[in-house]
Amino acid sequence: MATSFRFAASLRRASQSPRPAPCLSRFRSTVQVRWTGSTSATSEPHQPVEKGIGKGGAAPAKVIKFTSEAYPELQRNSRFAKLTQEHVDYFQNLLGAESAIIDGLSKDASEDIEPFNSDWMRKYRGHAQLVLKPQSTDEVSKILKYCNDNLLAVVPQGGNTGLVGGSVPVFDEIVINLQKMNNIRSFDEVSGILVADAGVILEVADNFLAERRHIFPLDLGAKGSCQIGGNVATNAGGLRLLRYGSLHGNVLGIEVVLPDGTIVDDLSKLRKNNTGYDIKQLFIGGEGTIGIITGISILCPQRSPAINVAYFGLESYEKCQEAFKEAKNQLSEILSAFELMDGRTQKLINRATGKKLPLEGEHPFFCLIETSGSNTDHDNEKLQSFLEHVMETSIVSDGVLAQDQTQIQELWSCREGIPECLGHWGGVYKYDLSLPISDMYDLVNDVRDRLMKAGLVGDEDFHPVVDVVGYGHMGDANLHLNVPTRRYDKEVEKQLEPFVYEWVQMKNGSISAEHGLGIAKKPFIGYSRSDTMIRLMKQIKDLYDPNGIMNPYKYI
Amino acid sequence: MATSFRFAASLRRASQSPRPAPCLSRFRSTVQVRWTGSTSATSEPHQPVEKGIGKGGAAPAKVIKFTSEAYPELQRNSRFAKLTQEHVDYFQNLLGAESAIIDGLSKDASEDIEPFNSDWMRKYRGHAQLVLKPQSTDEVSKILKYCNDNLLAVVPQGGNTGLVGGSVPVFDEIVINLQKMNNIRSFDEVSGILVADAGVILEVADNFLAERRHIFPLDLGAKGSCQIGGNVATNAGGLRLLRYGSLHGNVLGIEVVLPDGTIVDDLSKLRKNNTGYDIKQLFIGGEGTIGIITGISILCPQRSPAINVAYFGLESYEKCQEAFKEAKNQLSEILSAFELMDGRTQKLINRATGKKLPLEGEHPFFCLIETSGSNTDHDNEKLQSFLEHVMETSIVSDGVLAQDQTQIQELWSCREGIPECLGHWGGVYKYDLSLPISDMYDLVNDVRDRLMKAGLVGDEDFHPVVDVVGYGHMGDANLHLNVPTRRYDKEVEKQLEPFVYEWVQMKNGSISAEHGLGIAKKPFIGYSRSDTMIRLMKQIKDLYDPNGIMNPYKYI
């Protein structure tokens, strides 16, 4: 049959061609490489991108501007106390171990503190003089109570892999890092319920579960560094949300310490518990502004032994929608990811890395689908039948199906390698948006038209903008609009903002689908939330943190 | 092969034997039959069961005691205003249409009001004199603002199918019934997101979705009467939670009116929105105590065309756990229900109805599993292989697999028919509990031992207790402990409470897995929630409803 032949031919090409070099492997930041400096991407109006920075690991590490300088409108809240030796002595006495405290007050510890003061995107940098690494919930409680009583502002910090500057200080807030609370407390193989400290690294948790044929219901690029407490505090989305749903559904319980030191033990191991308001939900996505999560209980699904990945070219965004609808319909329970990449992102990957793309020919759009199921033969059959259908009905123009783990990674790299490649030319304006799926890509076209009309986009060096591209988690209607640039140009920013936010607002979308608010999106919340909602949120903040010591200058 | 032969033999029996009569069909309460009076079941200490009542549709309808008499410790809060003609005139003027208001103040409307004053279990009965049926969110807002300004207490009411007395008044609270707000506002076939008024009946929503190859991610016995707003307000669990997860994950947005009349429009159609505290979660399971939900936005999965149901006999609860583990492992993504019934419940079905059970021979336990998938052949193959495995390894002793829709219903009736059958002898003490799955059935044994030791259980008429049985949603570790009785006996109650609650507390379980608190469980919340949690809940109640007008005397 013609269609399956075309697939088979593509597959042969994929399996016989020599591995493209340089090969884009899955991008996972790890603790070891986190501080070597990579791309500098920004959507903020106040952070000019320094030209020539971020063109690969060889470039010198960018000097990170202090957030207080990048955001001059932010002023330190004078109600907060300044750190004194007495405070440091209290914490030293409380935490005991040398390794549990980095004291930059009584000695010069700037080098040790720096990784806790700045974020992994190297965009935000604070002035903290003290880092605390409690080892127990009780220690967290005593720290917070003391800070609250003494009006010392704090920043809760997990793996510090956030993208909106939420996990680093702005001024001299004390960093409370959870890395030493990293025990898996229990796992029940019958129910699939895992209870663990907040500081357990996501990949560690997932590896632990893999040995027990389960999977953590969240996966994201930073899994080698990010901590599960931070994932919950930021309501991380990631690659498998389409299949496993959001943390609001999967997290069964949390242990959290309130600013006044109260330990809230809601670490339920129950799948159902209808006894009162589900308070824990406020802390899921609360970004450490009303309490510090110290432990979580989470429902983990069975791990699927069979994984398939396919990659298609499509001629329009409408066809992408049709393909998604068919995938939902035909692959249904085994569909675990449906990702969108426009043709421009794929071309830029090729331009940036020289990497040969999996499909020949030009296609305006590409989709990547992943299936995960319990039976390899069944999954293959479903996928084959889906592929034949979408080819026969011309929903997709061409496609390739991975034949082994290497090819799976190869195809995934066409999606996961995008953020890194887009930094090739300089800085990238990045927007993480939720939009109604039918309108989602129109924004990319509108922004491109706008920048084209302003004469800002082109292949020549005098154009500040390389291109305007879109990709993202199509299955979740989550678009990453990216504008790779060659240099900082005020005019680009003027064209982008508030245009992008107004566009999102007009469609009742969200200006932050999965990255959160932090410091980056705080000023723009009004584009996604009504005054009423913002008022209700402020009520909650005031209720739990009347002194405002928790992660100040951010969120709301 | 021996095992598959045994299955085949059982299957032949199931398909060849004449349909048992009377045949238990799936129990769905509907608006039409709701008020004819069925079983009278109680777990409350103050509600004696009247002997001989509830033995079937032929028995005379029980006269329902006023809740204020059954719970003499409850006193009307004197802060609340008493309804006057002026109030009624305001509402009449506001709502206009004759059908939108039942006025029991200026005329005798007790017969019309009665269905709104008492619950469908016929256990709770209030003294409301006024029922309002707003037709828009704006009307709900004006009603609440007026009530709040005038200190008039209210009860939000959906389909009034709750099991804990949460949806009927205790004293003279005004009933605000949502039945007239019953429009489906939108459905997006690509994303599967439904937006609808709170008053849409669950079955109507599901039928609407079925025509569009989607499914409402919640199913329960009362689907013909209950409303989706009420489902969300009570965080209903039901039969498919194992597969589709809880409403905390599936509900994407709500529209809710606060007691002061504020309309909170958080009716997001986005799967991801990380812009601030997820306030809507407080209203999911808030049981109408802090606001009235007027609309919901919910993510609906694809409907599975292939459905299979199997029913097994097992020799111990340990084997049930093994079977569940294997089902999760082998059926994985197609498993949609895993239900537990002990042998005693199945015997009681037989005793109460004469119905022949699907399996011959005695088994201490039975499990029912349902699979739902997109490919019939694949599902059959997976199920067949699972069945062979559990038979070969002696995890299950015998089993039967439904061959058609009639047999599917037949098997489901062995699970869904239980509540009705247990009422055959008189009243039933019912507990809806979450427990760690490994210990779950121990409670049933412990309670049975306790009542046996007290000489209360037996086949002879002088024993007040018929038996102590357990069944439930094993996949969610949700146990329904039921104690069918022949008559009210104070000693039975004394043996049951607080013993059951203390047992649940000892295991960190929940005294209400899916039914909620209402009036029935309010006094017992301390067994499942710490003082800290209760304090935090009271804070939330005070924050949103400082005058306490919303659904008073209940919840918290």
Coordinates of C-alpha atoms in Angstrom, one line a residue, chain A residues 188-192 213-214 234-238 241-246 248-249 258 260 262-266 268-287 289-290 300-304 321 324-326 328-334 372-375 377-379 381-382 434-438 473-478 507-517 525 528-530 532-533 535-541 543-544 555-556, chain B residues 188-192 213-214 234-238 241-246 248-249 258 260 262-266 268-287 289-290 300-304 321 324-326 328-334 372-375 377-379 381-382 434-438 473-478 507-517 525 528-530 532-533 535-541 543-544 555-556:
Chain A
D188 CA 2.8 1.4 48.1
E189 CA 3.0 -0.9 45.1
V190 CA -0.6 -1.8 45.2
S191 CA -2.0 1.7 45.3
G192 CA 0.9 3.4 43.5
R213 CA 7.2 -0.5 37.4
H214 CA 5.6 2.9 38.1
T234 CA 5.1 25.7 40.8
N235 CA 2.4 23.3 39.5
A236 CA 4.8 22.1 36.8
G237 CA 3.2 20.9 33.6
G238 CA 5.7 19.2 31.3
L241 CA 0.3 16.2 31.2
L242 CA -1.9 15.2 28.3
R243 CA -1.8 11.6 29.6
Y244 CA -1.5 11.9 33.3
G245 CA -3.2 15.2 34.1
S246 CA -2.2 18.0 36.3
H248 CA -3.9 19.3 41.1
G249 CA -5.3 15.9 40.4
L258 CA 3.2 28.1 57.2
D260 CA 4.2 31.4 61.4
T262 CA 2.6 25.9 61.8
I263 CA 3.2 22.5 60.3
V264 CA 0.2 21.5 58.2
D265 CA 0.3 17.7 58.0
D266 CA -2.0 16.9 55.2
S268 CA -2.8 11.9 53.0
K269 CA -2.2 8.6 51.3
L270 CA -5.8 8.4 50.3
R271 CA -7.1 8.7 46.8
K272 CA -10.4 10.0 48.1
N273 CA -11.0 12.2 51.1
N274 CA -14.1 14.4 51.1
T275 CA -13.8 15.9 54.5
G276 CA -13.6 19.7 54.0
Y277 CA -12.0 22.3 51.8
D278 CA -9.1 21.0 49.8
I279 CA -6.7 23.5 51.3
K280 CA -3.6 21.8 49.9
Q281 CA -4.5 23.0 46.4
L282 CA -3.6 26.6 47.3
F283 CA 0.0 25.5 47.8
I284 CA 0.1 23.7 44.5
G285 CA 1.2 26.5 42.2
G286 CA 1.5 28.9 45.2
E287 CA 5.2 29.4 44.3
T289 CA 4.4 32.6 48.7
I290 CA 2.2 31.2 51.5
C300 CA 1.9 7.3 40.4
P301 CA 0.6 5.4 37.4
Q302 CA 1.9 2.1 36.1
R303 CA 4.9 2.5 33.8
S304 CA 4.2 1.6 30.2
Q321 CA -5.8 20.0 14.6
F324 CA -4.7 15.7 17.0
K325 CA -8.4 14.9 16.9
E326 CA -7.7 11.7 15.1
K328 CA -7.2 11.3 20.4
N329 CA -9.8 9.3 18.8
Q330 CA -7.8 6.4 17.5
L331 CA -4.9 6.2 19.9
S332 CA -7.1 7.3 22.8
E333 CA -5.8 5.6 25.9
I334 CA -2.2 5.1 24.7
S372 CA 2.8 4.6 25.8
G373 CA 1.0 1.3 26.5
S374 CA 1.2 -2.0 28.1
N375 CA 1.3 -4.2 24.9
D377 CA 2.0 -5.4 19.4
H378 CA -1.3 -3.7 20.2
D379 CA 0.3 -0.3 20.3
E381 CA -1.1 -2.0 15.4
K382 CA -3.1 1.0 16.6
S434 CA -2.4 28.8 26.9
L435 CA -4.8 29.6 24.1
P436 CA -7.9 28.0 22.7
I437 CA -6.5 25.3 20.5
S438 CA -8.3 26.5 17.3
H473 CA 2.4 21.0 23.9
M474 CA -0.5 20.9 21.4
G475 CA -2.3 18.3 23.4
D476 CA -2.6 20.8 26.2
A477 CA -3.2 23.9 23.9
N478 CA 0.1 25.3 25.4
K507 CA -8.8 35.0 23.5
N508 CA -9.2 34.4 27.2
G509 CA -5.9 32.7 27.2
S510 CA -3.3 32.5 29.9
I511 CA 0.0 34.5 29.9
S512 CA 1.6 31.7 31.8
A513 CA 0.5 28.2 31.0
E514 CA 3.1 26.2 32.9
H515 CA 6.0 28.4 33.9
G516 CA 4.2 30.3 36.7
L517 CA 4.4 34.0 37.6
I525 CA -1.3 38.8 35.6
S528 CA -5.2 36.6 32.4
R529 CA -7.0 37.2 35.6
S530 CA -9.9 39.5 36.4
T532 CA -12.0 39.9 41.2
M533 CA -9.7 36.9 40.9
R535 CA -8.5 40.4 44.8
L536 CA -9.3 36.9 46.0
M537 CA -5.7 35.9 45.5
K538 CA -4.5 38.8 47.6
Q539 CA -6.9 37.8 50.3
I540 CA -5.3 34.4 50.4
K541 CA -1.8 35.8 50.5
L543 CA -4.5 35.3 55.2
Y544 CA -1.5 33.0 55.3
Y555 CA 3.7 36.4 42.2
I556 CA 0.9 38.7 43.2
Chain B
D188 CA -14.9 22.0 21.8
E189 CA -14.5 18.7 20.0
V190 CA -10.7 19.1 19.5
S191 CA -9.8 19.8 23.1
G192 CA -12.8 18.0 24.7
R213 CA -17.7 10.6 21.1
H214 CA -16.7 12.0 24.5
T234 CA -19.5 17.8 46.5
N235 CA -16.4 16.6 44.7
A236 CA -18.3 13.5 43.7
G237 CA -16.2 10.3 43.1
G238 CA -18.2 7.5 41.6
L241 CA -12.4 7.8 39.3
L242 CA -9.8 5.0 39.0
R243 CA -9.6 5.8 35.3
Y244 CA -10.4 9.5 34.9
G245 CA -9.2 10.9 38.2
S246 CA -10.8 13.4 40.5
H248 CA -9.8 18.5 41.2
G249 CA -7.9 17.5 38.1
L258 CA -19.9 34.5 46.6
D260 CA -21.9 39.0 49.0
T262 CA -19.6 38.8 43.8
I263 CA -19.5 36.8 40.6
V264 CA -16.2 35.0 40.2
D265 CA -15.8 34.3 36.6
D266 CA -13.0 31.7 36.5
S268 CA -11.3 29.0 32.0
K269 CA -11.3 26.8 28.9
L270 CA -7.6 26.2 29.3
R271 CA -6.0 23.0 30.3
K272 CA -3.0 24.9 31.8
N273 CA -3.1 28.2 33.6
N274 CA -0.3 29.0 36.1
T275 CA -1.3 32.5 37.0
G276 CA -1.9 32.5 40.7
Y277 CA -3.5 30.5 43.5
D278 CA -6.0 28.0 42.2
I279 CA -8.9 29.5 44.1
K280 CA -11.6 27.4 42.3
Q281 CA -10.3 24.3 44.1
L282 CA -11.8 25.5 47.4
F283 CA -15.3 25.4 45.9
I284 CA -14.8 21.9 44.5
G285 CA -16.0 19.9 47.5
G286 CA -16.9 23.1 49.4
E287 CA -20.5 21.8 49.6
T289 CA -20.7 26.7 52.2
I290 CA -18.7 29.5 50.6
C300 CA -13.9 15.3 28.9
P301 CA -12.0 12.3 27.6
Q302 CA -12.7 10.4 24.4
R303 CA -15.4 7.8 24.9
S304 CA -14.1 4.2 24.6
Q321 CA -5.1 -7.2 46.3
F324 CA -5.8 -5.6 41.6
K325 CA -2.0 -5.3 41.3
E326 CA -2.0 -7.6 38.3
K328 CA -3.2 -2.5 37.0
N329 CA -0.1 -4.0 35.6
Q330 CA -1.6 -6.0 32.7
L331 CA -4.7 -4.0 31.9
S332 CA -3.0 -0.7 32.7
E333 CA -4.4 2.0 30.4
I334 CA -7.7 0.1 29.7
S372 CA -12.7 0.5 28.4
G373 CA -10.5 1.0 25.3
S374 CA -10.4 2.1 21.7
N375 CA -9.9 -1.4 20.1
D377 CA -9.7 -7.0 19.7
H378 CA -6.8 -5.6 21.7
D379 CA -8.9 -5.3 24.8
E381 CA -6.7 -10.1 24.1
K382 CA -5.3 -8.2 27.0
S434 CA -11.0 5.6 52.6
L435 CA -8.4 3.4 54.1
P436 CA -5.0 2.2 53.1
I437 CA -5.7 -0.6 50.6
S438 CA -3.8 -3.3 52.5
H473 CA -14.3 1.0 44.9
M474 CA -11.2 -1.1 45.5
G475 CA -9.3 0.7 42.8
D476 CA -9.6 3.9 44.9
A477 CA -9.2 2.2 48.3
N478 CA -12.8 3.3 49.1
K507 CA -5.1 4.1 60.0
N508 CA -5.1 7.7 58.9
G509 CA -8.1 7.0 56.7
S510 CA -11.0 9.2 55.8
I511 CA -14.4 9.1 57.4
S512 CA -15.9 10.3 54.2
A513 CA -14.3 9.2 51.0
E514 CA -16.7 10.5 48.5
H515 CA -20.0 11.4 50.1
G516 CA -18.8 14.6 51.8
L517 CA -19.6 16.0 55.2
I525 CA -14.4 15.5 60.9
S528 CA -9.9 12.5 59.7
R529 CA -8.6 16.0 60.0
S530 CA -6.1 17.5 62.5
T532 CA -4.7 22.6 62.4
M533 CA -6.5 21.5 59.2
R535 CA -8.6 25.7 61.9
L536 CA -7.5 26.4 58.4
M537 CA -10.8 25.4 57.0
K538 CA -12.7 27.6 59.4
Q539 CA -10.5 30.5 58.3
I540 CA -11.6 29.9 54.8
K541 CA -15.2 29.7 55.7
L543 CA -13.1 34.6 54.8
Y544 CA -15.7 34.0 52.2
Y555 CA -19.8 20.9 56.9
I556 CA -17.5 22.6 59.4

